[in-house]
Coordinates of N, CA and C in Angstrom, one line a residue:
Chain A
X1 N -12.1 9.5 -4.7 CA -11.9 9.9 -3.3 C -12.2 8.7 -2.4
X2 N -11.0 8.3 -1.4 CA -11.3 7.2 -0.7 C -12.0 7.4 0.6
X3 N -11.9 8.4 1.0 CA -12.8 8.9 2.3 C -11.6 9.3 3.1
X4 N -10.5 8.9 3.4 CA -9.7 8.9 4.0 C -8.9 10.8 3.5
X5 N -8.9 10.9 4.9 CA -8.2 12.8 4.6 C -6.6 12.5 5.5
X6 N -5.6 13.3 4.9 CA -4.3 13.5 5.2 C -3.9 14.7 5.5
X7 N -3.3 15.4 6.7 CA -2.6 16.6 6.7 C -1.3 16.6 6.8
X8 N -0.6 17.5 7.0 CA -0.9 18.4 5.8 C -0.4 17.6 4.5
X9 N -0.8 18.5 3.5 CA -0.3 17.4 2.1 C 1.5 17.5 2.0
X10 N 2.1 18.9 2.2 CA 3.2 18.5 2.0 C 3.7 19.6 3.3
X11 N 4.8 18.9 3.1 CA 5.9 19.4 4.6 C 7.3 19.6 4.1
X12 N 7.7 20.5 4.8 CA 9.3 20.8 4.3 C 9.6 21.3 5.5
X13 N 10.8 20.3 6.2 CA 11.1 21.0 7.3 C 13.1 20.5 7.4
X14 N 13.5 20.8 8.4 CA 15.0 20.7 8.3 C 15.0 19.2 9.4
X15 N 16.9 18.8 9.0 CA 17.6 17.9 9.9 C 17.0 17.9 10.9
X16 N 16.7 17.1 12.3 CA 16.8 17.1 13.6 C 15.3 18.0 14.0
X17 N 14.6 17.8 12.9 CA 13.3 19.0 14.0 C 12.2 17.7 13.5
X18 N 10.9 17.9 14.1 CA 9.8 17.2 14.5 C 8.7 17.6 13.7
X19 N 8.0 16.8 13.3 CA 6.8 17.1 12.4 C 6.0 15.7 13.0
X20 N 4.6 16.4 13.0 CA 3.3 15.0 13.3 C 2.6 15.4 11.7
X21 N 1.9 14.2 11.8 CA 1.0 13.7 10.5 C -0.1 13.3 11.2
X22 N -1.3 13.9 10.3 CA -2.5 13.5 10.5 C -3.5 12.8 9.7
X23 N -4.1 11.7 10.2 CA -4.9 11.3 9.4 C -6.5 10.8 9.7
X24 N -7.5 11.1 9.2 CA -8.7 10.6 9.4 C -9.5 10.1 8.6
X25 N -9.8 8.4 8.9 CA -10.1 7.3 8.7 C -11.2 7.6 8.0
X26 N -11.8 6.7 6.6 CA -13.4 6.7 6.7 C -14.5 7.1 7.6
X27 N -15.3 7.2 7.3 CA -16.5 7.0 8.2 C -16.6 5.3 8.3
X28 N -16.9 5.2 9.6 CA -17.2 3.3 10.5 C -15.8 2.5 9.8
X29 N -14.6 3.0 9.7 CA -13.4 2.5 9.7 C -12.9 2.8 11.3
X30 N -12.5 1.5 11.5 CA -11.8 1.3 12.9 C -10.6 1.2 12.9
X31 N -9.8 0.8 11.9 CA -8.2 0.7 12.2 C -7.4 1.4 10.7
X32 N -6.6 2.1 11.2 CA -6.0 2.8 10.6 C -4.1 2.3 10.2
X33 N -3.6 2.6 9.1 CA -2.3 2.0 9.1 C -1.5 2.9 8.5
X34 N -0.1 3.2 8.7 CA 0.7 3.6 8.1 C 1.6 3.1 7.6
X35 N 1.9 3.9 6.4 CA 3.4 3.3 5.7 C 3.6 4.7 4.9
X36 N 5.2 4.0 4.4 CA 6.3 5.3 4.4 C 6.6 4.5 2.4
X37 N 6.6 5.8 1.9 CA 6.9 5.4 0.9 C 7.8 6.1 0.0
X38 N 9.3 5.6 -0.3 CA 10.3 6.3 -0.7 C 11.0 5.2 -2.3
X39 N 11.8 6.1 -2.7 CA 12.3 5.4 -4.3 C 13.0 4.4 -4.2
X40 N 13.6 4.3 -2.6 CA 14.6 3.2 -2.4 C 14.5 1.9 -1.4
X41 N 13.4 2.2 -1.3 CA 12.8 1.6 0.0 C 11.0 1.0 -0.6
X42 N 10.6 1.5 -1.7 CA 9.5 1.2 -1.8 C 8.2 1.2 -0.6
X43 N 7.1 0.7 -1.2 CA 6.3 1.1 0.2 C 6.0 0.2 1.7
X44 N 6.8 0.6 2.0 CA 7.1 0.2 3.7 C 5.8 0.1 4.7
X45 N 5.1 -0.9 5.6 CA 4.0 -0.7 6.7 C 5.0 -0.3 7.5
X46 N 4.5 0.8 8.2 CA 5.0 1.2 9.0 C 4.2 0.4 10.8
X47 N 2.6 0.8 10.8 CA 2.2 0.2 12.2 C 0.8 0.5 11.8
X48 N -0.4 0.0 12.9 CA -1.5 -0.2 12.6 C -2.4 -0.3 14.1
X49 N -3.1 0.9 14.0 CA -3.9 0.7 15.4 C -5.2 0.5 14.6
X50 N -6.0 -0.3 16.4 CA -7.4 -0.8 15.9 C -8.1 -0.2 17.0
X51 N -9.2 0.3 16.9 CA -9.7 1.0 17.9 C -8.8 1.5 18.9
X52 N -7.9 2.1 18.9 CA -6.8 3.3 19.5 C -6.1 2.1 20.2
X53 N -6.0 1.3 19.6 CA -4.7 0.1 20.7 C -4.1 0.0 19.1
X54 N -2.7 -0.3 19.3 CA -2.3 -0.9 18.2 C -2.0 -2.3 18.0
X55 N -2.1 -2.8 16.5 CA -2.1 -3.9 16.3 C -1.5 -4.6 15.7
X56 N -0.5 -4.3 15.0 CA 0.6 -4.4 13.8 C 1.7 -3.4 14.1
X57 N 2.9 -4.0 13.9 CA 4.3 -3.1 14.0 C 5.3 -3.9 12.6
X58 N 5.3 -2.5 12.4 CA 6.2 -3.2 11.0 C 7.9 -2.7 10.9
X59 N 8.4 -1.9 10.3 CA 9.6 -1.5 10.2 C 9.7 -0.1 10.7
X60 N 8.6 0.1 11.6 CA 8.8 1.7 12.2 C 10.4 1.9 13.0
X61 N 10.6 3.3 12.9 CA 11.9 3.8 13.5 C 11.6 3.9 15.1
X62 N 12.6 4.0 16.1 CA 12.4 4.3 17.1 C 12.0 6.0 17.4
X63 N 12.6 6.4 16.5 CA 12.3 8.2 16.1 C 10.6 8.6 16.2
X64 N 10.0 7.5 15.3 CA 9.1 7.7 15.2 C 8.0 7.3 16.0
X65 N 6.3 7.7 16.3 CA 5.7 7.2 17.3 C 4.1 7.6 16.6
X66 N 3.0 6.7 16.8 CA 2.1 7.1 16.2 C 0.7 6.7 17.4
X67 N -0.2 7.2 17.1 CA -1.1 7.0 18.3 C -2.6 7.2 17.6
X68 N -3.6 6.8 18.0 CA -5.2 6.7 17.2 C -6.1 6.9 18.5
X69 N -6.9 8.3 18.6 CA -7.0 8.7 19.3 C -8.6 8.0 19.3
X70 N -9.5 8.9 20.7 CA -10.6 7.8 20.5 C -11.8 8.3 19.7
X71 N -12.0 9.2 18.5 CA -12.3 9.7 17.7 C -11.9 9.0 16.4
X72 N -11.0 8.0 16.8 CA -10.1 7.1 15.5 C -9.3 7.8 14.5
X73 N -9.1 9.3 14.9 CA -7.8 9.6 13.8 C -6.4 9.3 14.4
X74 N -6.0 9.5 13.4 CA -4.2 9.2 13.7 C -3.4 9.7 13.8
X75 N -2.4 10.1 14.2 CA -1.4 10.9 14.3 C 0.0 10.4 14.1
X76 N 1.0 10.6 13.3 CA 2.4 9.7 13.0 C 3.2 10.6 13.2
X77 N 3.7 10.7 14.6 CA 4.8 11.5 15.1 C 6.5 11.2 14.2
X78 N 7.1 12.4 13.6 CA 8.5 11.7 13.4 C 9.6 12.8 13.8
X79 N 10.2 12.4 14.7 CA 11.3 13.3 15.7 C 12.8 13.0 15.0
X80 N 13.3 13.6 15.1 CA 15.1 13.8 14.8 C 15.0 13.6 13.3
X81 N 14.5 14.0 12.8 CA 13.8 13.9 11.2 C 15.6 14.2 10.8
X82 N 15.8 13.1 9.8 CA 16.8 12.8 8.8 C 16.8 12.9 7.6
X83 N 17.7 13.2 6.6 CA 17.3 13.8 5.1 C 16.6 12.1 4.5
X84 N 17.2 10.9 5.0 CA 16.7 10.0 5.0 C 15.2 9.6 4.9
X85 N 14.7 10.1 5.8 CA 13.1 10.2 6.1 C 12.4 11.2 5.2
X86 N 12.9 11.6 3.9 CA 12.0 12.2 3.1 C 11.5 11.2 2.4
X87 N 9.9 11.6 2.3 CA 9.4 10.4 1.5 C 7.9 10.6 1.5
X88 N 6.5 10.1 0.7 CA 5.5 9.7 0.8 C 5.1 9.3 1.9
X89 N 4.0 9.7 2.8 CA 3.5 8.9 3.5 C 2.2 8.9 3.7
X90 N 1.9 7.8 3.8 CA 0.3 7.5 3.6 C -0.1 7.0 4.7
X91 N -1.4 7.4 4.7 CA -2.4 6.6 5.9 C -3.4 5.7 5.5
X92 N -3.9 4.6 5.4 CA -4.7 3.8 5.2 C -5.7 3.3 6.1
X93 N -6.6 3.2 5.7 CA -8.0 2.8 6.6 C -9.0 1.3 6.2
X94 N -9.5 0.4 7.0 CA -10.4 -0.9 7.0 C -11.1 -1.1 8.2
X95 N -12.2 -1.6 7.8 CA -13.3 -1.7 8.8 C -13.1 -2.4 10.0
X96 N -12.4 -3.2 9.8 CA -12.1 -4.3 11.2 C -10.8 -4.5 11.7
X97 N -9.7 -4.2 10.5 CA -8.3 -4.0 10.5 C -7.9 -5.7 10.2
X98 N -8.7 -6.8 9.7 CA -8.3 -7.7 8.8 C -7.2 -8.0 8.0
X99 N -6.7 -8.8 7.8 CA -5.8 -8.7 6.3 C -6.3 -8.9 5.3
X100 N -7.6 -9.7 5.6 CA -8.2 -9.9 4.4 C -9.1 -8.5 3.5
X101 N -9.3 -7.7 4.5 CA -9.9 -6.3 4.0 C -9.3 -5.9 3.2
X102 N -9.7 -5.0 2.0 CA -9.6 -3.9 1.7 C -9.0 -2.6 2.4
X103 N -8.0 -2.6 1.9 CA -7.5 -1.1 2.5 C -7.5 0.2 1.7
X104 N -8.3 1.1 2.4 CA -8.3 2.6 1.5 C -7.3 3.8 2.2
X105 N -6.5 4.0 1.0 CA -5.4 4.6 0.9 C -6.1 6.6 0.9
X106 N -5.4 6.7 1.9 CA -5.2 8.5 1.5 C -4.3 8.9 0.5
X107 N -5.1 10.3 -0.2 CA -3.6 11.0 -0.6 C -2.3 11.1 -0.3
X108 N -2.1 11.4 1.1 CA -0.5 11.0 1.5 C -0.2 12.5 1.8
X109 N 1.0 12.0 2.5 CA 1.7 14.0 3.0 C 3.1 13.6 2.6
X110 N 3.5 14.4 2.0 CA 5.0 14.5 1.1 C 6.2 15.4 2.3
X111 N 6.5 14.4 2.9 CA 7.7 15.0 4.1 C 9.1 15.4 3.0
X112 N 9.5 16.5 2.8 CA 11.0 16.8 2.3 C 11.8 17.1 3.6
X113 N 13.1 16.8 3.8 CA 13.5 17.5 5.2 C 15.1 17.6 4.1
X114 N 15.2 19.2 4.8 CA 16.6 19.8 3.8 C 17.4 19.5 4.9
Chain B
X1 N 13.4 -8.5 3.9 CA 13.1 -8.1 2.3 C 11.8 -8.1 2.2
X2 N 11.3 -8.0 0.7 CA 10.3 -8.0 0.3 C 9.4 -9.7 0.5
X3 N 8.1 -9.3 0.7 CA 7.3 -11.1 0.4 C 7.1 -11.1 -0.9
X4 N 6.4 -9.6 -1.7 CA 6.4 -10.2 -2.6 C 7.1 -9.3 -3.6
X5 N 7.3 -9.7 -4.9 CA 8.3 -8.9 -6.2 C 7.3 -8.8 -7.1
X6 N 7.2 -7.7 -7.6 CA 6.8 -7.7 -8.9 C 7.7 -8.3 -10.4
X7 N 7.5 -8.6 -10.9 CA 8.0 -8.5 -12.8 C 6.6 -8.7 -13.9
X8 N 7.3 -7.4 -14.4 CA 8.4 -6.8 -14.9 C 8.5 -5.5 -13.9
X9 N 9.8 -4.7 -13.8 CA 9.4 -3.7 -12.7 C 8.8 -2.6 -14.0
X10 N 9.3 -2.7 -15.0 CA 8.4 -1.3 -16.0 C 7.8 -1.7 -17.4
X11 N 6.3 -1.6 -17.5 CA 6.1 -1.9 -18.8 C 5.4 -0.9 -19.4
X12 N 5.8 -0.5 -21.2 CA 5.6 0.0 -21.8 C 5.2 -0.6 -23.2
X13 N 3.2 -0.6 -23.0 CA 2.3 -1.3 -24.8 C 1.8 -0.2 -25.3
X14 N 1.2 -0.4 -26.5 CA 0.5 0.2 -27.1 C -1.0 0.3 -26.6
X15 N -1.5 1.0 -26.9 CA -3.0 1.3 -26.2 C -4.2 -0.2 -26.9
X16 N -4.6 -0.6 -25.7 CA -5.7 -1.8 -26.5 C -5.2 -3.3 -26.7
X17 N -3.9 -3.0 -26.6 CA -3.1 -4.4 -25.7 C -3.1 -4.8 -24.6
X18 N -2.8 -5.9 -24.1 CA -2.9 -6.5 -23.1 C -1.9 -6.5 -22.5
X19 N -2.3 -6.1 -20.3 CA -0.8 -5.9 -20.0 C -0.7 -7.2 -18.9
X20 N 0.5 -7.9 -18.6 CA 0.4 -8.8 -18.2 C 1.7 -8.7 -16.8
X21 N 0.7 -8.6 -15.6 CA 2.2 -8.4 -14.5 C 2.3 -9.7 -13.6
X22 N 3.6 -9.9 -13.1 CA 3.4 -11.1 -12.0 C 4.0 -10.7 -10.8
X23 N 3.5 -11.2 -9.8 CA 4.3 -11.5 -8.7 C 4.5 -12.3 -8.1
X24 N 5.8 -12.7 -7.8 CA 5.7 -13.8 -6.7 C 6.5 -13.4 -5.7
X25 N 6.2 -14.9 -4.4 CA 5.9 -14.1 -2.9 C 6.7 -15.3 -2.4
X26 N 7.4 -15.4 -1.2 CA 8.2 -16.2 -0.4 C 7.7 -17.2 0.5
X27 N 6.4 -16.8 1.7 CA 5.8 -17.4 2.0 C 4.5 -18.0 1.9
X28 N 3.8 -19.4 2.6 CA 2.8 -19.1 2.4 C 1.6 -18.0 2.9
X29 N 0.5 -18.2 1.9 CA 0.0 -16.8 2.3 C -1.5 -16.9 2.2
X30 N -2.2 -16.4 3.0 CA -3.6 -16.2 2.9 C -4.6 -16.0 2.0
X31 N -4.1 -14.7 1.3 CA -4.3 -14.2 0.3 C -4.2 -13.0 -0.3
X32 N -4.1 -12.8 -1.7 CA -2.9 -12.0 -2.1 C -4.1 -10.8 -2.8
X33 N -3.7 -9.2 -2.7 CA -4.3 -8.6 -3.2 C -3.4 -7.6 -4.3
X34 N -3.7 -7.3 -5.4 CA -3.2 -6.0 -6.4 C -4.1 -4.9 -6.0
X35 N -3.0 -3.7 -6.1 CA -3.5 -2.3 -6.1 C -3.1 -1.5 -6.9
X36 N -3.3 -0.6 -7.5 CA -2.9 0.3 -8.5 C -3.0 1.9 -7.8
X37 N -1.2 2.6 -8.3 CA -1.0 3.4 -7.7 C -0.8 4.9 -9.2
X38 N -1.6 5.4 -9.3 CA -1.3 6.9 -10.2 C -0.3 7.8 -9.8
X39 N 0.5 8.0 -10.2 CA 1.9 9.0 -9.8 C 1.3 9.7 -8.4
X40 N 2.4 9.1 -7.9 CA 1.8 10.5 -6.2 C 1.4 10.1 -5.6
X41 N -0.1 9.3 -5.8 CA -1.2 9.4 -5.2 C -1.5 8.3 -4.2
X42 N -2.5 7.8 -3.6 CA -2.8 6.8 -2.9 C -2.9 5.6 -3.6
X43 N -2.6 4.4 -2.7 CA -3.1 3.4 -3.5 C -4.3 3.3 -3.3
X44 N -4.9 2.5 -4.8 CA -6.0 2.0 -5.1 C -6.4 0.4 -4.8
X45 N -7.1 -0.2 -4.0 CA -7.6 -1.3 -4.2 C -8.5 -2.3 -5.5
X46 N -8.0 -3.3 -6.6 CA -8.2 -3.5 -7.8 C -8.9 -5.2 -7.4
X47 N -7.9 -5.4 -6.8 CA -9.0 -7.1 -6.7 C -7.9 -8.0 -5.3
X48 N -9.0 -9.1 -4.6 CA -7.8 -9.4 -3.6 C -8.6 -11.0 -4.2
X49 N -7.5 -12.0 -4.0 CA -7.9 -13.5 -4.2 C -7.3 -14.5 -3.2
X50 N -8.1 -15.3 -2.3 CA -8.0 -15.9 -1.7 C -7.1 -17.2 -2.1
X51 N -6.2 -17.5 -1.2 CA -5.0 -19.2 -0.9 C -6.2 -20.2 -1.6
X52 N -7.4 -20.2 -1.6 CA -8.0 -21.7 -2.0 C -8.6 -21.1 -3.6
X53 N -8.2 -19.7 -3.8 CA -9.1 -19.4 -5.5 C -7.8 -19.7 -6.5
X54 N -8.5 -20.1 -7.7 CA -6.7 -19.8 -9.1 C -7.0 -19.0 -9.7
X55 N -8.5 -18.5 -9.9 CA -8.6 -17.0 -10.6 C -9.8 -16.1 -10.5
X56 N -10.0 -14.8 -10.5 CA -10.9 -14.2 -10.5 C -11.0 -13.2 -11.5
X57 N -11.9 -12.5 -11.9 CA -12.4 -11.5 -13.0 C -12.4 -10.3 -11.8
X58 N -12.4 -8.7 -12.4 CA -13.4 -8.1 -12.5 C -12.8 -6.9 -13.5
X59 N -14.2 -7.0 -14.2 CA -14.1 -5.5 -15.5 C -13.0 -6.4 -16.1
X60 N -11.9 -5.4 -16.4 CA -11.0 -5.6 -17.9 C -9.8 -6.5 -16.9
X61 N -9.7 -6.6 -15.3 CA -8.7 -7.1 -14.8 C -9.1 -8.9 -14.6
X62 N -7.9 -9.5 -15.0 CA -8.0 -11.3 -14.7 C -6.9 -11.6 -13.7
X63 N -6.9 -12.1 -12.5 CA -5.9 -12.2 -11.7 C -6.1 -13.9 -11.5
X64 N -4.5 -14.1 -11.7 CA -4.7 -15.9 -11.2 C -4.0 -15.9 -10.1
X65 N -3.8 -17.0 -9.2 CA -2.9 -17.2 -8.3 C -2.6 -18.4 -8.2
X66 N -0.8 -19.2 -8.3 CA -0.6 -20.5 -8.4 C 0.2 -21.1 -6.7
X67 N -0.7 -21.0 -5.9 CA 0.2 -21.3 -4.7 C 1.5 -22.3 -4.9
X68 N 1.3 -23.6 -5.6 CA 2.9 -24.3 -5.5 C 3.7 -23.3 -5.9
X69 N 3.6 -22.5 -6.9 CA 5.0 -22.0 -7.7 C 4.7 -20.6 -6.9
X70 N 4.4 -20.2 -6.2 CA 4.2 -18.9 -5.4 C 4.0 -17.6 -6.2
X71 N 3.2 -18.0 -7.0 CA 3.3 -16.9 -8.0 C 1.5 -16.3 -8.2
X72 N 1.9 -15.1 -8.6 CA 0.6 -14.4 -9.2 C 0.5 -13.9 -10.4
X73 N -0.5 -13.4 -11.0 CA -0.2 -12.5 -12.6 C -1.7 -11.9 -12.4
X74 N -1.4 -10.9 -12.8 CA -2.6 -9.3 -13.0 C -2.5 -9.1 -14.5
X75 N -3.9 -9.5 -15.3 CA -3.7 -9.2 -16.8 C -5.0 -8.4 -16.7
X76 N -4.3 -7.1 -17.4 CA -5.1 -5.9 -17.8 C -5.8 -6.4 -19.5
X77 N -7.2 -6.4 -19.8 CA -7.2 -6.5 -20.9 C -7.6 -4.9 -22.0
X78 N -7.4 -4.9 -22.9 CA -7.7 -4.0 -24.1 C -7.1 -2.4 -23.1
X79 N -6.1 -2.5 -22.7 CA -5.2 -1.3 -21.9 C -5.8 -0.1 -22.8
X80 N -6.0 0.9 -21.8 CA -6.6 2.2 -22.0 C -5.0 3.2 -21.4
X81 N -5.1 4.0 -21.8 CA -4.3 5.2 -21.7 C -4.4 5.6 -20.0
X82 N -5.5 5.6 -18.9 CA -6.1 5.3 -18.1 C -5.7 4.6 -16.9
X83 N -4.8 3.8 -17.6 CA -4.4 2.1 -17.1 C -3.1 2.8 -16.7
X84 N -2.2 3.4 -17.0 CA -1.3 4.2 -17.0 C -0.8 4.0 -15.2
X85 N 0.1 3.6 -14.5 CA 0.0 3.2 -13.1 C 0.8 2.6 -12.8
X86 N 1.7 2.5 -11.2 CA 2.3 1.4 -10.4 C 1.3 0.5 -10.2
X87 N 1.6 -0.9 -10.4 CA 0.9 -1.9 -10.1 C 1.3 -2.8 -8.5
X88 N 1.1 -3.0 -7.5 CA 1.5 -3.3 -6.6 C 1.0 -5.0 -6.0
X89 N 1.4 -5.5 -5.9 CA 0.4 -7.0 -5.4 C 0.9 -6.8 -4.0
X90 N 0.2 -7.4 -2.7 CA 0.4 -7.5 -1.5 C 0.1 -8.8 -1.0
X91 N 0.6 -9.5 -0.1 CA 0.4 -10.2 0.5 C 0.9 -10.7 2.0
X92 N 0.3 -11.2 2.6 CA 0.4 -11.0 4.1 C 1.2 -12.0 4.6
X93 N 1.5 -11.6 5.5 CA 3.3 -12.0 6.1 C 3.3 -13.7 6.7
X94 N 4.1 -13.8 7.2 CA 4.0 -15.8 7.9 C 3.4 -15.7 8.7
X95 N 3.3 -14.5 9.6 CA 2.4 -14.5 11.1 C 0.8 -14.3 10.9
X96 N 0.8 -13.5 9.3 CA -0.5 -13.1 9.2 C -0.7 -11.9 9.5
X97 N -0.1 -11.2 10.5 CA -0.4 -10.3 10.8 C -0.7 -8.8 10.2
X98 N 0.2 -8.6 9.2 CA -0.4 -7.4 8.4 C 0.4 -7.7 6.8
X99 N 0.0 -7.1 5.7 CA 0.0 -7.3 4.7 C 1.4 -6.4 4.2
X100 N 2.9 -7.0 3.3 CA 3.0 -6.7 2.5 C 3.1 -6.2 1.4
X101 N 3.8 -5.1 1.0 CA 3.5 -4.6 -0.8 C 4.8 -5.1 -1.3
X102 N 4.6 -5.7 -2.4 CA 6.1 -5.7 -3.5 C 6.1 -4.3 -3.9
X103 N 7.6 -4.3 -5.0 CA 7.8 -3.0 -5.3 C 7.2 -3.0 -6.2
X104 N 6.4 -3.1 -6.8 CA 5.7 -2.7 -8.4 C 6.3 -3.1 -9.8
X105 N 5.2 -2.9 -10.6 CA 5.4 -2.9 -11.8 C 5.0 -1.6 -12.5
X106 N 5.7 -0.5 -12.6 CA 5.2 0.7 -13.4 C 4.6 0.0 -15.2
X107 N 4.0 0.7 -15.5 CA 2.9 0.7 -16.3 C 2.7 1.9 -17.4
X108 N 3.4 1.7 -18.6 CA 2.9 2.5 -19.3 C 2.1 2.0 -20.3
X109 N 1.1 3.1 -20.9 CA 0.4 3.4 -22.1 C 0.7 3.9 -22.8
X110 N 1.0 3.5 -24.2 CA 1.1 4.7 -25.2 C -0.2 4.7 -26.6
X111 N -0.2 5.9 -26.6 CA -1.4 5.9 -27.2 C -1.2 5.8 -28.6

């Protein structure tokens, strides 16, 4: 167990509707990161806040929006959801938000969208 | 694209063999870490080696790193059934700013 908790684990929702993702960080982890992880695309960073500013932007969609509240959990909004956007997604957590850190991976929430 | 690739993308040894993965990466880079992923699940953090190290130990894993030829290798020794896993190396981008994953090396054991 990494410390790191994910909601919900899995989601099934249709075309064009909206789902958030939740995630909360270790204990004394400050920056939290996402990435999207699919069969065809492999695993993608999506973005990365550090004490609720963010600090990294990777291949995120404009659809999508995430925010790290001042409690340090996360939230990974994804709107106009496309059968495209089914996939793994994980949240990741590090003490300082380094690259040289260690990153501890959540379980992940399994988005299906029919 | 990717910074960094795995090869081979699938291996399948016999149990108590040695498994041997590489990757190599496009730019230079800070420093490169492997993580190991179990069907599904989160990734695991296994070992990270710094731009000025050529190899490090820990337990049954040996990881070298050759900056000229931009390459890495993750050797699993006396593979357990256990070991069973996407292998992933990462390394962080030209700006530095966030790290990386290749696509893997899936990993089988057979017993």
């Amino acid at each position: 167990d990494s410390g790191v908790t994910q909601t919900p684990k899995h989601l099934i929702t249709a075309t064009g509707q909206r789902v958030t993702l939740r995630c909360s960080p270790r204990s004394g982890d400050l920056s939290v990161y996402w990435y999207q992880q699919s069969l065809d695309q492999g695993l993608q960073f999506l973005i990365q806040y550090y004490n609720g500013e963010e600090r990294a932007k990777g291949n995120i969609l404009e659809r999508f929006s995430a925010q790290q509240f001042p409690d340090l959990h996360s939230e990974l909004n994804l709107s106009s959801l496309e059968l495209g956007d089914s996939a793994l997604y994980f949240c990741a957590s590090s003490v300082a938000g380094t690259i040289q850190e260690t990153q501890y991976f959540g379980p992940g929430t399994r988005l299906l969208v029919l | 694209s990717q910074q960094g690739e795995e090869d081979p993308q699938a291996l399948s040894i016999q149990e108590g063999e040695n498994a041997t993965m590489n990757c190599s990466y496009k730019t230079s880079i800070n420093n490169l870490q492997w993580y190991r992923q179990n069907s599904g699940r989160g990734l695991v953090h296994l070992i990270l080696i710094r731009s000025n190290e050529r190899e490090k130990h820990s337990g049954r894993l040996r990881v070298t790193l050759d900056t000229s030829k931009k390459s890495s290798s993750l050797l699993i020794t006396a593979s357990r059934a256990a070991d069973t896993a996407s292998y992933f190396c990462a390394t962080d981008d030209s700006s530095a700013s966030k790290i990386i994953f290749g696509s893997g090396t899936r990993l089988s054991i057979r017993p």
